[in-house]
Amino acid sequence: MIRQQLLMPSPEDLADFLNRHTRSRDCLVQVAGLAEVTYQGRAASTADVGTYLVVVKQDGSLQIHHPTGIKPMNWQPKTDSITARVDEDVCMLLASRRSPEELVQVVFLEPQMALALELAQAGGFVLRGSEAEMQQTLAEHPELIEPGLRVLNRELMVESGGIDLYARDAQGRYVVVELKRGRATQHAVSQLARYVRSVEGKLPAKAVVRGILAAPSITTPARLELENRGLEFREVSALPQATAAAGGPVAQPSLFD
Amino acid sequence: MIRQQLLMPSPEDLADFLNRHTRSRDCLVQVAGLAEVTYQGRAASTADVGTYLVVVKQDGSLQIHHPTGIKPMNWQPKTDSITARVDEDVCMLLASRRSPEELVQVVFLEPQMALALELAQAGGFVLRGSEAEMQQTLAEHPELIEPGLRVLNRELMVESGGIDLYARDAQGRYVVVELKRGRATQHAVSQLARYVRSVEGKLPAKAVVRGILAAPSITTPARLELENRGLEFREVSALPQATAAAGGPVAQPSLFD
DNA sequence: GGGTGTATTTCGGCG
DNA sequence: CGCCGAAGTACACCC
Ligand SMILES: [Mg+2]
Ligand SMILES: [Mg+2]
């Protein structure tokens, strides 16, 4: 599973190692050691000499980590070309990308270790509690939002964006539903207001369009803004245990029964 | 710089290794091999048996990478506790966090390699081309937005959020400026409209408040929406070479002279 | 801790 | 490719 490992490689050996294993596209390559990193593209950055961990995955994605933090200091999600070369007796790695035009350059001053790992098989991955899942559940059980609600569309595209759920209520009024898997903010209220406006613009002038923000909770300013605009809030939870934990024996039907 | 490395460690050795090096808080720890990962918190996920790379940094942050992609499959930015133990003859790693309550669990079925790296010194890091930098430059040179503009506040807090630049124009009218370092979208137009509304609410009823969206470019639907609402667009660039490359010898003054 | 906004956001989906 | 919106977003900043 360890394809190859080098300790304190020479610039030439490191460049060779990097070119070989990144081109094979079948292993994860990493280099740890003293380096200098520059980036130019949508923005630009420079990192002084320091000890970093450089990782190149099979798909050519590049990330450069400093000692702390979840996010890499520099990165490149997709690279059009990734090459190593020796220049002035140091090995440097150049990762470039068109559209957007970006370049990350790593100068390895004192590489301590280079490692190529075979990270072949990835198992299936399932995420639960996403907004998409909420949407599907609520499309199947719109009564969890309101009795008598009938869903007409999911992700209905209007000029201003995609309406999560487009529905009609028991009185036949059109309803725009904006979903949030987490606490709803003023941003969500803005979205909902925009969608309601778009729908009103497409319907006869007198038509009443309701707007419902459905989320597990809502911030205080968002609630105020929502009421100011004549829009509504409906509490729904993204995960089953959320309602169970909060309400003990659930009085209201859960999203995940 | 390599503190310790184990090849195909036993469950006991791996648990010991992980507990020792994650507690010392002075090195980056990684384990590669066959594993199973589950997560429960704001959402929930399961990853089937597969070959993953698990990284724990000095600050206790955890990331679990699959063979491709820039983003980790599972992660934990800050951990309140991170412990390894042996259960049913396998080593498992438990990373937990309160607020939000989250738990990541890694079951190492066939650990191939464990590595502890000293990634001590990090050099300085400088990023250029951020919106914050744009804001500072434009606060110092508001004439780049419009001749006669005087900036009153930066990040002025109103109910609906923070106004990037609050200013008065040559005719004494108040101006709300929303900045974007990249192409401006309908979201930016919504923000600007909200801020203008908030400011109008605080001023005498007759007061005219202008809204300017300043960005390198704007999407077509955003431009339409902007004009509908009586708001304005002004082209400004986040990085110096952007104007230089686009216009050759610059006729307009650059943000970075 | 609540609330808001930025990000080299990344990523997926749709026209 | 342009555009929009979600994300277990993370992260910084203010109140
Ligand atoms: Mg939505
Ligand atoms: Mg802003």
XYZ file of C-alpha atoms (C1' of nucleotides) and ligand atoms in Angstrom:
546
model
C 0.000 0.000 0.000
C 3.001 2.231 0.444
C 4.106 2.548 -3.160
C 7.309 4.374 -2.367
C 8.854 6.436 0.397
C 11.902 8.704 0.318
C 13.673 10.296 3.267
C 15.394 13.640 2.770
C 15.483 13.192 -1.004
C 17.755 15.183 -3.281
C 16.051 17.772 -5.503
C 16.483 15.509 -8.510
C 15.092 12.447 -6.764
C 12.131 14.400 -5.445
C 11.289 15.879 -8.832
C 11.507 12.456 -10.381
C 9.363 10.955 -7.643
C 6.699 13.638 -8.004
C 6.516 13.469 -11.775
C 6.308 9.713 -11.816
C 3.637 9.277 -9.180
C 1.450 12.242 -10.049
C 1.351 11.177 -13.683
C 0.380 7.611 -12.890
C -2.877 9.001 -11.469
C -3.299 6.007 -9.218
C -1.862 7.078 -5.926
C -1.855 9.816 -3.332
C 1.437 11.643 -3.111
C 2.648 13.719 -0.211
C 5.772 15.656 0.658
C 6.586 17.103 4.076
C 9.352 19.559 4.788
C 10.617 23.105 4.640
C 9.079 24.945 1.719
C 7.882 28.223 0.310
C 4.522 28.580 -1.436
C 3.127 31.168 -3.815
C -0.235 31.361 -5.508
C -1.527 33.580 -8.299
C -4.997 33.468 -9.720
C -8.380 34.772 -8.628
C -6.356 36.163 -5.734
C -2.657 35.897 -4.857
C -0.724 34.697 -1.835
C 2.735 34.071 -0.508
C 3.760 31.826 2.364
C 7.196 32.353 3.881
C 9.570 29.503 4.473
C 7.939 27.053 6.837
C 7.235 23.402 7.393
C 4.293 22.291 5.325
C 2.590 19.123 4.175
C 1.854 18.965 0.455
C -0.712 16.454 -0.777
C -1.525 15.555 -4.372
C -4.402 13.171 -4.871
C -5.080 10.832 -7.795
C -7.297 13.356 -9.533
C -4.495 15.921 -9.484
C -6.049 17.991 -6.729
C -3.452 19.744 -4.598
C -3.553 20.889 -1.007
C -0.865 22.413 1.147
C -1.378 22.212 4.879
C 0.205 24.173 7.675
C 0.446 22.760 11.214
C -3.085 23.713 12.293
C -6.582 24.228 10.958
C -8.969 22.138 8.945
C -8.533 24.111 5.761
C -5.400 23.978 3.640
C -3.255 27.109 3.441
C -3.165 26.826 -0.357
C -4.978 24.516 -2.714
C -6.044 23.744 -6.248
C -9.208 21.630 -6.679
C -8.486 20.646 -10.253
C -5.180 20.954 -12.028
C -4.679 20.979 -15.780
C -1.011 20.288 -15.345
C 1.102 19.396 -12.372
C 4.848 19.107 -12.869
C 7.996 19.113 -10.784
C 11.362 20.390 -11.930
C 14.751 21.249 -10.503
C 15.763 24.874 -10.675
C 18.779 26.428 -8.952
C 19.346 23.215 -7.025
C 15.882 23.038 -5.479
C 12.854 21.018 -6.496
C 9.751 22.986 -7.279
C 6.228 21.867 -7.960
C 4.023 23.805 -10.382
C 0.282 23.216 -10.441
C -1.663 25.167 -13.017
C -5.242 25.458 -14.082
C -7.100 27.289 -16.813
C -10.537 28.670 -16.154
C -10.021 30.144 -13.770
C -6.379 30.760 -14.599
C -4.468 29.812 -11.475
C -0.976 28.765 -10.516
C 0.363 27.309 -7.296
C 4.100 26.991 -6.904
C 5.843 25.083 -4.139
C 9.589 25.430 -3.633
C 10.926 22.545 -1.569
C 13.910 23.878 0.361
C 14.434 20.935 2.686
C 12.131 18.030 1.850
C 12.134 15.612 4.769
C 9.904 12.914 3.443
C 8.089 11.963 0.272
C 5.426 9.297 0.270
C 3.294 7.675 -2.404
C 0.259 5.805 -1.106
C -2.112 3.507 -2.936
C -5.505 4.702 -1.756
C -7.428 2.639 -4.223
C -10.859 1.532 -3.172
C -13.368 3.952 -1.751
C -16.533 2.570 -0.246
C -19.983 4.071 -0.619
C -20.743 7.265 1.257
C -24.174 8.267 2.528
C -25.063 11.586 4.083
C -28.328 12.084 5.921
C -29.971 15.296 7.031
C -29.300 17.364 3.917
C -31.752 19.897 2.617
C -32.262 17.686 -0.431
C -33.462 14.887 1.825
C -35.743 17.299 3.704
C -37.153 18.400 0.380
C -37.939 14.879 -0.729
C -39.582 13.988 2.561
C -41.689 17.132 2.587
C -42.655 16.699 -1.064
C -44.025 13.292 -0.081
C -45.583 14.570 3.156
C -46.546 18.209 2.576
C -49.006 17.957 5.469
C -45.984 18.266 7.759
C -45.816 21.871 6.586
C -49.544 22.484 6.583
C -52.694 20.368 6.286
C -54.175 20.454 2.805
C -50.975 21.575 1.098
C -50.385 20.063 -2.349
C -46.905 20.259 -3.890
C -46.849 21.236 -7.572
C -43.088 21.452 -8.211
C -39.714 20.871 -6.620
C -36.876 23.226 -7.519
C -39.113 25.238 -9.834
C -36.857 27.581 -11.754
C -37.893 31.223 -11.896
C -35.771 34.226 -12.937
C -34.549 34.784 -9.395
C -33.557 31.195 -8.704
C -34.966 27.793 -7.802
C -38.063 27.525 -5.603
C -37.583 24.597 -3.197
C -41.270 23.671 -3.120
C -44.040 25.278 -5.145
C -47.479 24.370 -3.839
C -51.139 25.269 -3.377
C -52.866 25.491 -0.024
C -56.297 24.232 1.028
C -57.863 27.495 -0.196
C -56.188 27.186 -3.580
C -53.656 29.945 -2.980
C -50.168 29.470 -4.410
C -47.442 28.847 -1.835
C -43.692 29.303 -2.192
C -41.745 27.225 0.340
C -38.090 27.905 1.084
C -36.340 25.163 3.048
C -33.354 25.432 5.332
C -31.672 22.462 7.018
C -30.337 24.734 9.747
C -31.400 27.921 11.490
C -32.943 30.304 8.973
C -31.353 33.747 8.601
C -32.262 37.040 6.943
C -30.603 35.654 3.838
C -33.292 32.977 3.650
C -35.998 35.618 4.117
C -34.519 37.597 1.220
C -34.537 34.492 -0.952
C -38.143 33.710 -0.097
C -39.235 37.306 -0.735
C -37.506 37.284 -4.120
C -39.191 34.048 -5.166
C -42.606 35.271 -4.043
C -42.081 38.459 -6.080
C -41.098 36.407 -9.129
C -44.178 34.219 -8.846
C -46.459 37.217 -8.327
C -44.989 38.695 -11.502
C -45.994 35.604 -13.464
C -49.547 35.357 -12.117
C -52.564 37.613 -12.699
C -52.243 40.816 -10.668
C -54.806 39.897 -8.001
C -53.414 36.451 -7.229
C -52.303 35.985 -3.642
C -48.975 34.215 -3.185
C -48.000 32.951 0.250
C -44.382 32.511 1.300
C -43.399 29.949 3.913
C -39.934 29.551 5.382
C -39.613 25.999 6.686
C -36.646 25.344 8.961
C -35.808 23.906 12.380
C -35.422 27.436 13.784
C -35.059 31.077 12.799
C -32.946 33.996 14.000
C -34.718 36.852 15.769
C -33.984 39.508 13.117
C -35.058 37.100 10.395
C -38.354 36.494 12.174
C -38.993 40.250 12.393
C -38.158 40.800 8.740
C -40.324 37.829 7.786
C -43.340 39.237 9.640
C -42.727 42.702 8.211
C -42.980 41.235 4.748
C -46.097 39.203 5.535
C -44.301 35.886 5.178
C -44.624 32.840 7.431
C -42.426 30.469 9.395
C -43.006 26.768 9.892
C -40.821 24.618 12.132
C -39.547 21.421 10.563
C -36.494 19.379 11.493
C -33.851 17.991 9.208
C -32.940 14.979 11.301
C -35.279 12.553 13.107
C -33.582 12.619 16.507
C -33.808 16.402 16.583
C -37.551 16.345 17.172
C -37.329 13.248 19.323
C -34.679 14.767 21.574
C -36.412 18.123 21.803
C -39.945 16.951 22.389
C -39.482 13.564 24.019
C -42.471 11.484 22.965
C -43.297 13.390 19.788
C -46.696 15.016 19.677
C -46.141 16.204 16.120
C -45.370 13.712 13.381
C -41.662 13.442 12.687
C -40.146 13.911 9.271
C -38.617 10.447 9.524
C -41.350 8.056 10.609
C 11.076 15.508 11.588
C 9.472 12.095 11.384
C 8.659 11.547 15.031
C 7.503 7.987 14.573
C 6.274 5.653 11.879
C 4.521 2.302 12.171
C 3.828 -0.192 9.405
C 0.756 -2.395 9.670
C 0.456 -1.794 13.407
C -1.578 -4.000 15.713
C -4.771 -2.458 17.107
C -3.105 -1.955 20.473
C -0.012 -0.323 19.013
C -2.084 1.956 16.847
C -4.321 3.067 19.719
C -1.268 3.726 21.820
C 0.388 5.634 19.011
C -2.673 7.774 18.396
C -3.292 8.608 22.035
C 0.324 9.501 22.669
C 0.854 11.757 19.654
C -2.525 13.460 19.577
C -2.201 14.333 23.251
C 1.256 15.815 22.886
C -0.303 18.483 20.658
C 2.973 19.105 18.868
C 2.790 16.964 15.798
C 0.636 16.029 12.856
C -0.588 12.451 12.971
C -1.845 10.412 10.068
C -3.073 6.896 9.493
C -3.692 5.289 6.122
C -5.511 2.038 5.562
C -8.768 0.171 5.358
C -11.355 1.800 7.592
C -14.997 2.575 8.182
C -16.198 6.048 9.162
C -19.390 7.270 10.767
C -20.456 10.755 11.740
C -23.361 12.029 13.829
C -24.088 15.658 14.556
C -25.689 18.475 12.610
C -26.156 15.774 10.000
C -25.119 12.122 9.900
C -23.039 10.026 7.546
C -21.613 6.593 7.014
C -18.727 5.560 4.808
C -18.407 1.905 3.918
C -15.181 0.032 4.279
C -12.572 1.667 2.073
C -9.035 2.963 2.000
C -8.842 6.356 3.619
C -6.251 8.783 4.915
C -6.928 10.106 8.396
C -5.115 13.254 9.509
C -5.082 14.790 12.984
C -3.303 18.105 13.295
C -1.709 19.659 16.374
C -4.818 21.637 17.226
C -6.881 18.457 17.321
C -8.590 19.103 14.016
C -9.455 15.928 12.163
C -9.899 15.243 8.473
C -10.552 12.008 6.650
C -9.727 11.946 2.964
C -10.843 9.596 0.259
C -8.749 9.014 -2.874
C -9.986 12.079 -4.780
C -11.270 15.577 -4.253
C -10.053 18.619 -2.407
C -12.520 18.327 0.427
C -12.299 15.714 3.140
C -15.016 13.076 3.231
C -15.481 13.645 6.956
C -13.953 16.179 9.294
C -14.066 17.908 12.643
C -12.629 21.437 12.793
C -12.252 21.532 16.564
C -12.375 18.546 18.844
C -13.094 18.676 22.567
C -11.759 15.188 22.940
C -9.994 12.840 20.601
C -9.228 9.350 21.842
C -8.328 5.963 20.445
C -9.289 2.649 21.985
C -9.323 -1.025 21.124
C -12.721 -2.646 20.872
C -13.423 -6.131 19.547
C -9.860 -6.408 18.331
C -9.896 -3.266 16.189
C -8.600 0.206 16.908
C -11.133 2.970 16.743
C -10.718 6.708 16.909
C -13.406 8.883 18.487
C -13.403 12.620 17.916
C -16.125 14.530 19.720
C -17.185 18.120 20.006
C -19.823 19.977 21.968
C -21.567 22.931 20.441
C -22.428 21.807 18.017
C -22.606 18.283 19.425
C -20.766 16.127 16.937
C -19.009 12.803 16.844
C -16.759 11.268 14.232
C -15.786 7.649 14.614
C -13.135 5.858 12.604
C -12.800 2.087 12.767
C -9.400 0.986 11.519
C -9.868 -2.466 10.024
C -6.479 -2.800 8.358
C -4.176 0.100 9.202
C -1.272 0.062 6.763
C 0.771 2.935 8.065
C 0.781 5.397 10.936
C 2.965 8.476 10.862
C 3.691 11.275 13.311
C 5.287 14.360 11.760
C 6.787 17.377 13.435
C 5.350 20.254 11.449
C 6.600 22.904 13.773
C 7.328 26.265 12.284
C 4.877 28.025 10.017
C 6.027 31.087 8.150
C 3.984 34.230 7.572
C 1.129 34.070 5.132
C -0.131 36.986 3.051
C -3.205 36.957 0.850
C -3.876 39.681 -1.674
C -7.044 40.420 -3.581
C -9.547 39.899 -0.784
C -12.662 41.980 -0.436
C -11.211 43.430 2.764
C -8.259 44.758 0.800
C -10.571 46.186 -1.866
C -12.519 47.880 0.886
C -9.468 49.515 2.381
C -8.218 50.737 -0.985
C -11.598 52.142 -1.945
C -12.053 53.785 1.458
C -8.786 55.600 0.788
C -9.640 56.335 -2.852
C -13.428 56.635 -3.093
C -13.006 58.604 -6.331
C -12.385 55.210 -7.964
C -16.071 54.540 -7.384
C -17.281 58.021 -8.236
C -15.790 61.536 -8.242
C -16.784 63.544 -5.182
C -17.683 60.514 -3.071
C -16.795 60.814 0.624
C -16.729 57.668 2.770
C -18.371 58.040 6.180
C -18.100 54.475 7.511
C -16.684 51.053 6.750
C -18.669 47.988 7.815
C -21.430 50.149 9.269
C -23.715 47.831 11.183
C -27.436 48.149 10.524
C -30.214 45.693 11.470
C -29.886 43.804 8.234
C -26.102 43.424 8.276
C -22.853 45.290 7.694
C -22.661 47.985 5.015
C -19.282 47.700 3.259
C -18.958 51.434 2.600
C -21.348 54.139 3.745
C -20.770 57.426 1.952
C -22.154 60.705 0.640
C -21.989 61.762 -2.981
C -21.122 65.173 -4.488
C -24.767 66.258 -4.129
C -24.856 65.251 -0.472
C -26.998 62.151 -0.996
C -26.248 59.126 1.149
C -24.711 56.168 -0.699
C -24.617 52.523 0.312
C -21.802 50.630 -1.416
C -21.739 46.835 -1.528
C -18.417 45.328 -2.634
C -17.756 42.001 -4.258
C -14.295 40.670 -5.074
C -15.739 38.480 -7.809
C -18.655 38.587 -10.205
C -21.708 40.030 -8.483
C -24.855 37.882 -8.356
C -28.505 38.409 -7.484
C -27.542 37.624 -3.914
C -25.406 40.770 -3.854
C -28.280 42.799 -5.268
C -30.541 41.482 -2.490
C -27.962 42.462 0.113
C -27.604 45.950 -1.312
C -31.385 46.423 -1.479
C -31.723 45.318 2.148
C -29.078 47.757 3.328
C -30.606 50.634 1.371
C -33.979 49.856 2.941
C -32.433 49.795 6.417
C -30.749 53.158 5.873
C -33.918 54.694 4.453
C -35.719 53.531 7.568
C -33.282 55.413 9.767
C -33.340 58.672 7.794
C -36.113 61.263 7.383
C -38.752 59.982 4.983
C -37.765 62.196 2.041
C -34.063 61.375 2.132
C -32.751 59.780 -1.052
C -30.418 56.830 -0.557
C -28.382 55.568 -3.486
C -27.160 51.992 -3.707
C -24.011 51.095 -5.630
C -22.794 47.586 -6.304
C -19.041 47.733 -6.927
C -17.495 44.609 -8.408
C -15.310 43.472 -11.312
C -18.387 42.184 -13.163
C -22.040 41.289 -12.714
C -24.296 38.482 -13.937
C -26.974 39.367 -16.465
C -29.957 38.575 -14.223
C -28.346 40.539 -11.389
C -27.924 43.548 -13.663
C -31.611 43.415 -14.623
C -32.731 43.103 -11.021
C -30.401 45.935 -10.039
C -31.866 48.269 -12.642
C -35.404 47.252 -11.702
C -34.708 48.357 -8.175
C -33.091 51.637 -9.200
C -29.667 50.594 -7.983
C -26.335 51.121 -9.734
C -23.297 49.128 -10.816
C -19.708 50.327 -10.828
C -16.852 48.243 -12.198
C -13.865 47.885 -9.907
C -11.210 45.178 -9.872
C -9.888 43.274 -6.905
C -6.407 42.630 -8.247
C -4.070 45.047 -10.053
C -3.157 42.856 -13.014
C -6.822 42.365 -13.804
C -7.192 45.924 -15.066
C -3.717 45.919 -16.559
C -4.342 42.717 -18.503
C -7.788 43.760 -19.644
C -7.052 47.307 -20.694
C -3.372 47.229 -21.575
C -1.999 50.667 -20.722
C -4.628 51.599 -18.166
C -6.757 54.613 -18.987
C -8.568 54.387 -15.666
C -6.588 54.566 -12.465
C -5.906 51.109 -11.032
C -6.849 50.116 -7.513
C -3.232 49.247 -6.836
C -1.089 52.161 -7.978
C -23.397 32.567 22.272
C -26.287 34.684 18.559
C -26.103 36.936 14.078
C -24.009 38.231 9.724
C -20.902 38.070 5.826
C -16.713 36.431 3.153
C -14.413 32.618 0.716
C -8.800 31.561 -4.317
C -15.009 29.107 -1.120
C -16.155 23.871 -3.485
C -19.668 21.441 -5.466
C -23.748 20.001 -8.009
C -27.578 20.993 -11.056
C -29.853 23.105 -14.838
C -30.549 25.801 -19.054
C -20.159 27.944 -19.918
C -23.142 31.000 -17.125
C -25.945 31.164 -13.203
C -27.852 29.852 -8.806
C -27.982 27.736 -4.296
C -26.384 24.257 -0.621
C -22.735 23.074 2.610
C -22.059 18.828 8.687
C -19.648 24.569 4.936
C -15.171 27.075 7.987
C -13.821 31.340 9.713
C -13.652 36.125 11.390
C -15.931 39.836 13.509
C -19.334 42.373 16.096
C -22.742 42.791 19.695
Mg -33.590 27.285 -1.657
Mg -20.925 43.046 2.084
